[in-house]
CSV table of C-alpha atoms in Angstrom, one decimal:
chain,number,residue,atom,x,y,z
H,1,MET,CA,-29.3,-47.9,-61.1
H,2,ARG,CA,-29.6,-45.9,-63.3
H,3,ALA,CA,-30.3,-45.5,-67.1
H,4,ARG,CA,-26.3,-46.0,-68.1
H,5,ASP,CA,-26.8,-49.0,-66.4
H,6,LEU,CA,-29.6,-50.6,-68.3
H,7,ALA,CA,-29.5,-48.3,-71.8
H,8,VAL,CA,-28.0,-51.3,-74.5
H,9,ASP,CA,-27.5,-50.4,-78.2
H,10,PHE,CA,-30.4,-50.0,-80.0
H,11,PRO,CA,-30.7,-49.5,-83.9
H,12,THR,CA,-30.8,-45.7,-85.1
H,13,VAL,CA,-32.4,-44.1,-88.5
H,14,THR,CA,-32.0,-41.0,-90.2
H,15,LEU,CA,-34.6,-38.7,-92.2
H,16,ASP,CA,-33.2,-40.1,-95.1
H,17,THR,CA,-33.3,-44.0,-93.9
H,18,PRO,CA,-36.0,-46.1,-96.4
H,19,ALA,CA,-39.3,-46.2,-95.0
H,20,LEU,CA,-38.9,-50.2,-96.4
H,21,GLU,CA,-34.8,-50.5,-94.7
H,22,ALA,CA,-37.0,-49.1,-91.3
H,23,ALA,CA,-40.0,-51.3,-91.7
H,24,ARG,CA,-37.6,-54.4,-91.6
H,25,LEU,CA,-35.7,-53.7,-89.3
H,26,LEU,CA,-38.8,-53.4,-87.2
H,27,ALA,CA,-39.9,-56.7,-88.1
H,28,GLU,CA,-36.4,-58.8,-87.8
H,29,ARG,CA,-35.2,-57.3,-84.8
H,30,ASP,CA,-38.6,-57.2,-83.1
H,31,LEU,CA,-38.6,-53.5,-82.0
H,32,PRO,CA,-40.6,-51.6,-80.1
H,33,GLY,CA,-39.6,-48.5,-82.3
H,34,LEU,CA,-36.8,-46.7,-84.1
H,35,ILE,CA,-34.4,-43.8,-82.3
H,36,LEU,CA,-34.4,-41.1,-85.3
H,37,VAL,CA,-31.2,-39.4,-84.8
H,38,ASP,CA,-29.8,-36.5,-86.8
H,39,PRO,CA,-26.4,-36.5,-88.3
H,40,ASP,CA,-24.4,-35.6,-85.2
H,41,GLY,CA,-26.0,-38.7,-83.1
H,42,ARG,CA,-28.5,-36.4,-81.2
H,43,PRO,CA,-31.6,-38.0,-80.6
H,44,LEU,CA,-34.5,-36.1,-82.8
H,45,SER,CA,-37.5,-38.2,-82.4
H,46,ILE,CA,-38.7,-41.3,-81.4
H,47,LEU,CA,-40.6,-43.3,-84.3
H,48,PRO,CA,-43.3,-46.1,-82.9
H,49,GLY,CA,-43.3,-49.3,-85.4
H,50,THR,CA,-46.9,-47.9,-86.2
H,51,GLN,CA,-45.8,-45.1,-88.0
H,52,VAL,CA,-44.3,-46.8,-90.4
H,53,LEU,CA,-47.5,-48.7,-90.9
H,54,ARG,CA,-49.1,-45.4,-91.9
H,55,LEU,CA,-46.8,-44.7,-94.8
H,56,ALA,CA,-48.2,-48.3,-96.4
H,57,VAL,CA,-52.0,-47.3,-96.1
H,58,PRO,CA,-52.8,-45.4,-98.9
H,59,ALA,CA,-54.0,-42.0,-97.8
H,60,TYR,CA,-58.4,-42.4,-99.0
H,61,CYS,CA,-58.3,-45.9,-96.6
H,62,GLN,CA,-56.5,-44.4,-93.5
H,63,ASP,CA,-59.6,-43.0,-92.2
H,64,ASP,CA,-62.3,-45.1,-93.7
H,65,PRO,CA,-62.5,-48.3,-92.5
H,66,ALA,CA,-65.0,-49.2,-95.2
H,67,LEU,CA,-62.6,-48.2,-98.2
H,68,ALA,CA,-59.8,-50.8,-96.6
H,69,ARG,CA,-62.1,-53.5,-96.1
H,70,VAL,CA,-62.6,-54.1,-99.7
H,71,VAL,CA,-58.8,-53.7,-100.9
H,72,ASP,CA,-58.3,-56.9,-99.8
H,73,GLU,CA,-55.5,-59.8,-101.3
H,74,ALA,CA,-52.2,-59.5,-103.0
H,75,HIS,CA,-51.3,-56.8,-99.8
H,76,ALA,CA,-47.7,-58.0,-99.7
H,77,ASP,CA,-47.2,-55.9,-102.7
H,78,LEU,CA,-49.2,-53.1,-102.5
H,79,PHE,CA,-47.2,-52.6,-98.8
H,80,LEU,CA,-43.8,-52.9,-101.0
H,81,ARG,CA,-44.7,-50.6,-103.3
H,82,ARG,CA,-45.8,-48.2,-101.1
H,83,LEU,CA,-43.2,-48.0,-98.9
H,84,GLY,CA,-40.6,-48.1,-102.0
H,85,GLY,CA,-39.0,-44.9,-102.4
H,86,ARG,CA,-40.3,-43.3,-99.3
H,87,THR,CA,-38.4,-42.2,-96.6
H,88,VAL,CA,-38.3,-41.7,-92.4
H,89,ARG,CA,-39.0,-38.5,-93.0
H,90,GLU,CA,-42.6,-39.1,-94.3
H,91,CYS,CA,-43.2,-41.1,-91.4
H,92,LEU,CA,-42.6,-39.4,-88.9
H,93,PRO,CA,-45.1,-38.6,-86.3
H,94,GLU,CA,-46.4,-35.3,-84.9
H,95,GLN,CA,-44.1,-33.5,-83.0
H,96,PRO,CA,-45.6,-35.1,-79.2
H,97,LYS,CA,-45.2,-32.4,-76.3
H,98,GLU,CA,-42.4,-34.4,-74.4
H,99,LEU,CA,-40.1,-36.9,-76.3
H,100,PRO,CA,-39.0,-40.1,-74.5
H,101,VAL,CA,-35.1,-38.7,-74.2
H,102,THR,CA,-33.7,-38.9,-70.9
H,103,ASP,CA,-29.7,-38.9,-69.7
H,104,MET,CA,-27.4,-41.4,-68.0
H,105,LYS,CA,-28.2,-40.3,-64.5
H,106,ALA,CA,-31.9,-41.1,-64.8
H,107,THR,CA,-33.5,-43.3,-62.2
H,108,VAL,CA,-35.7,-46.6,-62.7
H,109,LEU,CA,-38.6,-44.6,-61.2
H,110,GLU,CA,-37.7,-41.8,-63.5
H,111,LEU,CA,-37.4,-44.3,-66.7
H,112,ALA,CA,-40.5,-46.0,-66.0
H,113,ALA,CA,-42.6,-42.5,-65.4
H,114,LEU,CA,-41.5,-41.4,-68.6
H,115,MET,CA,-42.7,-44.1,-70.1
H,116,ALA,CA,-45.3,-44.0,-68.7
H,117,ARG,CA,-45.9,-40.4,-69.4
H,118,THR,CA,-45.2,-40.2,-72.8
H,119,ARG,CA,-46.8,-43.9,-73.4
H,120,SER,CA,-43.6,-45.0,-75.2
H,121,PRO,CA,-42.1,-48.3,-74.9
H,122,LEU,CA,-38.6,-47.0,-75.5
H,123,VAL,CA,-36.5,-44.1,-74.3
H,124,ALA,CA,-33.6,-43.1,-75.8
H,125,VAL,CA,-30.3,-42.0,-73.5
H,126,THR,CA,-27.9,-39.2,-74.0
H,127,ASP,CA,-24.6,-38.6,-72.9
H,128,ALA,CA,-24.1,-34.6,-73.7
H,129,GLY,CA,-27.1,-35.1,-75.8
H,130,ARG,CA,-25.7,-37.6,-78.1
H,131,LEU,CA,-27.5,-40.6,-78.2
H,132,VAL,CA,-25.6,-43.6,-76.1
H,133,GLY,CA,-28.7,-46.2,-76.0
H,134,ALA,CA,-31.9,-46.8,-75.3
H,135,VAL,CA,-34.1,-48.8,-72.2
H,136,THR,CA,-37.3,-50.5,-73.8
H,137,LEU,CA,-40.3,-51.1,-71.4
H,138,GLN,CA,-39.0,-55.1,-71.7
H,139,SER,CA,-35.7,-54.3,-69.9
H,140,LEU,CA,-37.3,-52.3,-67.4
H,141,LEU,CA,-39.6,-54.4,-66.3
H,142,ASP,CA,-37.3,-57.9,-66.5
H,143,HIS,CA,-35.1,-55.6,-64.6
H,144,VAL,CA,-38.2,-54.1,-61.8
H,145,LEU,CA,-39.6,-58.0,-62.0
H,146,GLU,CA,-36.0,-59.2,-61.3
H,147,MET,CA,-36.3,-61.7,-64.1
Y,1,MET,CA,-55.7,-63.0,-96.4
Y,2,ARG,CA,-58.1,-61.5,-93.5
Y,3,ALA,CA,-57.5,-61.0,-90.0
Y,4,ARG,CA,-58.6,-64.6,-89.2
Y,5,ASP,CA,-55.9,-66.2,-90.7
Y,6,LEU,CA,-53.2,-63.5,-89.1
Y,7,ALA,CA,-54.8,-63.9,-85.6
Y,8,VAL,CA,-53.1,-66.3,-82.8
Y,9,ASP,CA,-54.4,-66.7,-79.4
Y,10,PHE,CA,-53.2,-64.0,-76.9
Y,11,PRO,CA,-53.3,-63.6,-73.4
Y,12,THR,CA,-55.9,-61.3,-71.5
Y,13,VAL,CA,-56.5,-60.2,-67.9
Y,14,THR,CA,-60.4,-59.1,-67.0
Y,15,LEU,CA,-60.4,-56.1,-64.5
Y,16,ASP,CA,-59.5,-57.9,-61.4
Y,17,THR,CA,-56.6,-59.7,-62.9
Y,18,PRO,CA,-53.7,-58.1,-60.2
Y,19,ALA,CA,-51.4,-56.1,-61.5
Y,20,LEU,CA,-47.9,-57.5,-60.7
Y,21,GLU,CA,-49.8,-60.8,-62.6
Y,22,ALA,CA,-50.4,-58.3,-65.6
Y,23,ALA,CA,-46.5,-57.0,-65.4
Y,24,ARG,CA,-45.3,-60.0,-65.4
Y,25,LEU,CA,-47.3,-61.7,-68.0
Y,26,LEU,CA,-46.0,-58.6,-70.4
Y,27,ALA,CA,-42.6,-59.5,-70.0
Y,28,GLU,CA,-42.3,-63.0,-69.5
Y,29,ARG,CA,-44.0,-63.1,-72.9
Y,30,ASP,CA,-42.7,-60.2,-74.5
Y,31,LEU,CA,-46.0,-58.4,-75.3
Y,32,PRO,CA,-46.7,-55.2,-76.6
Y,33,GLY,CA,-49.9,-54.7,-74.4
Y,34,LEU,CA,-52.7,-56.8,-73.0
Y,35,ILE,CA,-56.1,-57.6,-74.1
Y,36,LEU,CA,-58.9,-56.6,-71.2
Y,37,VAL,CA,-62.0,-59.0,-71.5
Y,38,ASP,CA,-65.2,-59.0,-69.9
Y,39,PRO,CA,-66.5,-62.2,-68.4
Y,40,ASP,CA,-68.2,-63.0,-71.6
Y,41,GLY,CA,-64.9,-63.1,-73.6
Y,42,ARG,CA,-65.6,-59.5,-75.1
Y,43,PRO,CA,-62.5,-57.1,-75.4
Y,44,LEU,CA,-63.2,-54.0,-73.7
Y,45,SER,CA,-59.7,-52.1,-74.1
Y,46,ILE,CA,-56.1,-52.8,-75.1
Y,47,LEU,CA,-53.8,-52.2,-72.4
Y,48,PRO,CA,-50.6,-50.8,-73.5
Y,49,GLY,CA,-47.8,-51.8,-71.4
Y,50,THR,CA,-46.8,-48.6,-70.4
Y,51,GLN,CA,-50.1,-48.3,-68.9
Y,52,VAL,CA,-49.1,-51.0,-66.8
Y,53,LEU,CA,-45.7,-49.3,-65.4
Y,54,ARG,CA,-48.0,-45.8,-64.6
Y,55,LEU,CA,-48.9,-47.9,-61.5
Y,56,ALA,CA,-45.9,-48.6,-60.2
Y,57,VAL,CA,-45.2,-45.1,-60.2
Y,58,PRO,CA,-45.7,-43.3,-56.9
Y,59,ALA,CA,-48.5,-40.2,-57.7
Y,60,TYR,CA,-45.6,-37.6,-56.4
Y,61,CYS,CA,-43.7,-38.8,-59.5
Y,62,GLN,CA,-45.6,-38.8,-62.4
Y,63,ASP,CA,-45.7,-35.4,-63.5
Y,64,ASP,CA,-42.3,-34.3,-62.2
Y,65,PRO,CA,-38.8,-35.7,-63.6
Y,66,ALA,CA,-37.0,-33.9,-60.7
Y,67,LEU,CA,-38.7,-35.7,-57.9
Y,68,ALA,CA,-38.4,-39.2,-59.7
Y,69,ARG,CA,-34.7,-38.1,-60.0
Y,70,VAL,CA,-34.1,-38.3,-56.2
Y,71,VAL,CA,-35.8,-41.3,-55.7
Y,72,ASP,CA,-32.9,-43.7,-56.6
Y,73,GLU,CA,-32.3,-47.9,-56.0
Y,74,ALA,CA,-33.5,-50.4,-54.9
Y,75,HIS,CA,-36.9,-49.8,-56.3
Y,76,ALA,CA,-37.3,-53.6,-57.4
Y,77,ASP,CA,-38.7,-53.6,-53.8
Y,78,LEU,CA,-40.5,-50.0,-54.5
Y,79,PHE,CA,-42.1,-51.4,-58.0
Y,80,LEU,CA,-43.0,-54.5,-56.4
Y,81,ARG,CA,-44.6,-53.4,-53.3
Y,82,ARG,CA,-46.5,-50.4,-55.3
Y,83,LEU,CA,-47.7,-53.0,-57.6
Y,84,GLY,CA,-49.1,-55.7,-55.2
Y,85,GLY,CA,-52.7,-55.3,-54.2
Y,86,ARG,CA,-53.8,-53.7,-57.4
Y,87,THR,CA,-55.5,-54.6,-60.2
Y,88,VAL,CA,-56.0,-54.0,-63.6
Y,89,ARG,CA,-58.4,-51.9,-62.8
Y,90,GLU,CA,-56.8,-49.4,-61.6
Y,91,CYS,CA,-54.2,-49.3,-65.0
Y,92,LEU,CA,-56.7,-48.5,-67.3
Y,93,PRO,CA,-55.6,-45.4,-70.0
Y,94,GLU,CA,-58.8,-43.2,-70.5
Y,95,GLN,CA,-60.8,-44.7,-72.7
Y,96,PRO,CA,-59.6,-43.8,-76.8
Y,97,LYS,CA,-62.1,-42.6,-79.4
Y,98,GLU,CA,-61.2,-45.9,-81.2
Y,99,LEU,CA,-60.2,-49.2,-79.2
Y,100,PRO,CA,-58.0,-51.4,-82.1
Y,101,VAL,CA,-60.9,-54.1,-82.4
Y,102,THR,CA,-62.0,-55.5,-85.9
Y,103,ASP,CA,-63.6,-58.7,-86.6
Y,104,MET,CA,-62.0,-61.9,-88.3
Y,105,LYS,CA,-62.9,-60.4,-92.1
Y,106,ALA,CA,-60.6,-57.8,-91.4
Y,107,THR,CA,-58.2,-57.5,-94.4
Y,108,VAL,CA,-54.2,-56.4,-94.1
Y,109,LEU,CA,-54.7,-52.8,-95.3
Y,110,GLU,CA,-57.4,-52.9,-92.6
Y,111,LEU,CA,-55.5,-54.1,-89.7
Y,112,ALA,CA,-52.8,-52.1,-91.3
Y,113,ALA,CA,-54.8,-48.5,-91.0
Y,114,LEU,CA,-56.4,-49.6,-87.4
Y,115,MET,CA,-53.1,-50.0,-85.8
Y,116,ALA,CA,-51.6,-46.7,-87.3
Y,117,ARG,CA,-55.2,-44.7,-86.6
Y,118,THR,CA,-55.1,-46.4,-83.1
Y,119,ARG,CA,-51.1,-46.2,-82.8
Y,120,SER,CA,-51.6,-49.5,-81.0
Y,121,PRO,CA,-49.3,-52.6,-81.9
Y,122,LEU,CA,-52.1,-55.1,-80.9
Y,123,VAL,CA,-55.1,-55.8,-82.4
Y,124,ALA,CA,-57.8,-57.7,-81.0
Y,125,VAL,CA,-59.7,-59.6,-83.0
Y,126,THR,CA,-63.6,-60.5,-82.3
Y,127,ASP,CA,-66.3,-62.9,-84.3
Y,128,ALA,CA,-69.3,-62.1,-82.6
Y,129,GLY,CA,-68.3,-59.8,-80.2
Y,130,ARG,CA,-66.0,-62.2,-78.6
Y,131,LEU,CA,-62.5,-62.4,-78.8
Y,132,VAL,CA,-61.0,-64.8,-80.8
Y,133,GLY,CA,-57.3,-64.1,-81.2
Y,134,ALA,CA,-54.9,-60.6,-82.3
Y,135,VAL,CA,-52.6,-59.5,-84.7
Y,136,THR,CA,-49.7,-57.7,-83.3
Y,137,LEU,CA,-47.4,-55.6,-85.2
Y,138,GLN,CA,-44.4,-57.8,-85.6
Y,139,SER,CA,-46.9,-60.3,-87.2
Y,140,LEU,CA,-48.7,-57.8,-89.4
Y,141,LEU,CA,-45.3,-56.9,-90.6
Y,142,ASP,CA,-44.0,-60.6,-90.7
Y,143,HIS,CA,-46.6,-61.0,-93.3
Y,144,VAL,CA,-46.7,-58.0,-95.6
Y,145,LEU,CA,-42.6,-58.2,-95.4
Y,146,GLU,CA,-42.7,-62.1,-96.7
Y,147,MET,CA,-40.7,-62.7,-93.8
């Protein structure tokens, strides 16, 4: 069993995808993250769901729990307003030292080691550099636990 | 809307929970992680799903993709064998500087800031230090996007 057998189609975004669209994609399809691709379909990064949220939090609240505590209620509005007009470009995490990206020949063990090392529940699978699908922690666990 | 309104029951594990049981819980219930509690029900840590996987990867493969690549097939067996007899105690991540734990009065904005800052899609909610439930990235997004 190799990555090519486990990989499934997975939603992608580009640097110009609206942040609100990315948030809706995560929520509607219950995804652990999104794959960011360039115009040629090459994975540029993996965008964890938590980093899309970051955009919705005003800068003055991000590192100060006390400030975030006093701003209460009506926040569906606040979130939508803050995400509106912004793009995925603005929620990119700092580039990690290793991206959870591998090729179609990766073994199950290699996928597991990559997820553990990068702490990413989502691995992008490429063929000649282009994205062909993804393996999630859930699908890997389902496979190894034979569920 | 505060954490007490959004928090739902969430599975917990203890240091002595078998690693295989933790893996099955993650897979069966499609969870982003598990909450580790002490015998008094106080959250000790949040265990990301990827760190349970780490236990299943032999040490000699963890940091060497080339070695993980050559060990192929029959790995449902390997995983189950390696997880067998081990406990959650052995898959604990290094203690992060901040745990995704808050109290029932946390605002939506505070929950979002905490998830973004700790990069955890799962926040434990406590009352007087004891776990009362959890808020996931999914439920927070569903709420703020009014889905």
